[in-house]
CSV table of C-alpha atoms in Angstrom, one decimal:
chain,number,residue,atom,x,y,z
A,274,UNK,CA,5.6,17.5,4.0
A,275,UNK,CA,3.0,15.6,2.3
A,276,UNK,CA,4.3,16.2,-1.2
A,277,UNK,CA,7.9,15.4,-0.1
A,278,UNK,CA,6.5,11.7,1.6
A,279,UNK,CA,4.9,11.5,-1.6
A,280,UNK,CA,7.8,12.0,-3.6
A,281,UNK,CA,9.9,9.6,-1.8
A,282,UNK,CA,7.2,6.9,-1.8
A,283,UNK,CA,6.8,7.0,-5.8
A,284,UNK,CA,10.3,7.0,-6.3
A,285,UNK,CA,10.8,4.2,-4.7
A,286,UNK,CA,7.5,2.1,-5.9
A,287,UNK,CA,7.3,3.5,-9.7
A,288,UNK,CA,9.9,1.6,-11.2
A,289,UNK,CA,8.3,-1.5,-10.3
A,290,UNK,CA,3.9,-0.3,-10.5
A,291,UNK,CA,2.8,-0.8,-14.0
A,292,UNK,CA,-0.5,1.5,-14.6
A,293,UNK,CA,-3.4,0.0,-16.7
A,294,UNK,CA,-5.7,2.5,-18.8
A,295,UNK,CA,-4.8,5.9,-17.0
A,296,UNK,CA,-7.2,7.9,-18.1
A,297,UNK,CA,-9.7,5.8,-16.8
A,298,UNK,CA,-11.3,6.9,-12.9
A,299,UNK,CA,-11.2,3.0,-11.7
A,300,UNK,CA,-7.2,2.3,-12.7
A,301,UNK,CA,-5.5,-0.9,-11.7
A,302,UNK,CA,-2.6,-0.7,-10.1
A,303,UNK,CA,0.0,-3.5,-9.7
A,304,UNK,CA,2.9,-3.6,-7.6
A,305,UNK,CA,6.0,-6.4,-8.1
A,306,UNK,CA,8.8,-6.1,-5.3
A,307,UNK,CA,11.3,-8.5,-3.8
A,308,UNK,CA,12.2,-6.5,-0.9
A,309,UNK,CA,9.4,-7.4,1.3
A,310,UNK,CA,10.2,-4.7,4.1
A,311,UNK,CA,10.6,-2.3,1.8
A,312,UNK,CA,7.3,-2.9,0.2
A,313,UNK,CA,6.0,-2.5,3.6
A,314,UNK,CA,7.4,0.6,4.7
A,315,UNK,CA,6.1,1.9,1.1
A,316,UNK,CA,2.6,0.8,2.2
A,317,UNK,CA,2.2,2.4,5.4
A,318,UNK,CA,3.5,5.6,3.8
A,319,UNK,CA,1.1,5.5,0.6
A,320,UNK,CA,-1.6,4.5,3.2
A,321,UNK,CA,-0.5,7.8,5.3
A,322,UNK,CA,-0.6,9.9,2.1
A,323,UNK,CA,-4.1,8.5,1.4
A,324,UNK,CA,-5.6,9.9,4.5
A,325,UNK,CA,-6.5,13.4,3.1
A,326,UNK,CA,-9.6,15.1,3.7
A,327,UNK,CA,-9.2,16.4,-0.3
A,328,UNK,CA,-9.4,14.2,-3.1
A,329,UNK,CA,-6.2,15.4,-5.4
A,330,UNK,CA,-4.7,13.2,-8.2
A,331,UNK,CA,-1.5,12.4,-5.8
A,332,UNK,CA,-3.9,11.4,-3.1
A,333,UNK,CA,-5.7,9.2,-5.8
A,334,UNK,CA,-2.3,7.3,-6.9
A,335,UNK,CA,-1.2,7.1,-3.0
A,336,UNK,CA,-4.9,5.0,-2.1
A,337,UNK,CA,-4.2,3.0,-5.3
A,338,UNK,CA,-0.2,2.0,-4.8
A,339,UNK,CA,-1.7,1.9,-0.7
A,340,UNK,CA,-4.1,-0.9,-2.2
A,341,UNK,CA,-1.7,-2.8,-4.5
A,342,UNK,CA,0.7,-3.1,-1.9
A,343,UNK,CA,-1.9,-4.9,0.1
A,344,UNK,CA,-3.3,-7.4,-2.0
A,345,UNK,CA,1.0,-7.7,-3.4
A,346,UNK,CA,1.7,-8.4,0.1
A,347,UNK,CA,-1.2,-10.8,1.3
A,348,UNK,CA,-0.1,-12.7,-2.0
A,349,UNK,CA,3.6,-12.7,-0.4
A,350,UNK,CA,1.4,-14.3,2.5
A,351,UNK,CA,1.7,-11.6,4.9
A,352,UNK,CA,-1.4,-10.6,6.9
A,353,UNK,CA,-2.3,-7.3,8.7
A,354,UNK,CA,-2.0,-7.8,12.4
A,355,UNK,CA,-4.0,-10.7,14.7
A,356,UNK,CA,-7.8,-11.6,15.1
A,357,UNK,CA,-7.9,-9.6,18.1
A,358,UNK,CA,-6.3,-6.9,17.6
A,359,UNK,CA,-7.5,-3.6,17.1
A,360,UNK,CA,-6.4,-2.1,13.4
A,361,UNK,CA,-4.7,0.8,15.2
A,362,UNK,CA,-2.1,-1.9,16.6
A,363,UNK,CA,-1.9,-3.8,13.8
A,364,UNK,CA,1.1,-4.3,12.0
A,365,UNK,CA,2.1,-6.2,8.7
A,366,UNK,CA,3.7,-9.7,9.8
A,367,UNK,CA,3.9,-13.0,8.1
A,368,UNK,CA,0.5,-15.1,8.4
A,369,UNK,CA,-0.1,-17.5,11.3
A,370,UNK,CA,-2.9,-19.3,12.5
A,371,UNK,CA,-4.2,-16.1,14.7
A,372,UNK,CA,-3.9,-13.6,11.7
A,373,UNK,CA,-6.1,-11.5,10.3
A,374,UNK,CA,-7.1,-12.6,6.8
A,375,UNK,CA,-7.3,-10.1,4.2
C-alpha cells in the first residue's frame, strides 16, 4: 500500500520537483505547483509516506517532497492549522491572524 501511495504521490509531484546534487545525503528539494489543493493533498500523503519506522530511499524522497511542499505552501501564504490547535487537528488553510506560523 505504501509503495502504491508512493507511486501515485511522485507521479503527480515529479514533473514539477527539480532535484539538486542527488548523490549528496542533505538534497534540496523544490517543489513549483499552481494547483494549491492539489499540492496539499500531495503533502499530507508524502508526509504519510514519511512516517516509517525504516529509513529506505523512498521514505527519504517522501520527508523531502513532504518538506518542500511545506515551505512551497507557506510561501503560497498558507499556514498549518491555528495557535491553539493541537497538530493532530490541524489542517493546511490560508493564513489569518490566529494561524500558526511556520
Amino acid at each position: 500500500m505504501k509503495k502504491l501511495l508512493l507511486a501515485s504521490v511522485l507521479a503527480l509531484a515529479l514533473p514539477s520537483v527539480a532535484l539538486a546534487a542527488p548523490q549528496q545525503s542533505n538534497t534540496t528539494m523544490t517543489v513549483d505547483y499552481e494547483n494549491v489543493q492539489q499540492l496539499i493533498k500531495n503533502q499530507y500523503a508524502a508526509r504519510e509516506g514519511c512516517r516509517s519506522i525504516k529509513e529506505t530511499p523512498e521514505t527519504s524522497i517522501m520527508c523531502q517532497y513532504a518538506d518542500a511542499a511545506s515551505a512551497q505552501l507557506t510561501k503560497l501564504g498558507y499556514c498549518y492549522g491555528d495557535e491553539n490547535q493541537s497538530m493532530a487537528d490541524s489542517l493546511w488553510k490560508k493564513c489569518s491572524k490566529s494561524s500558526k506560523k511556520q
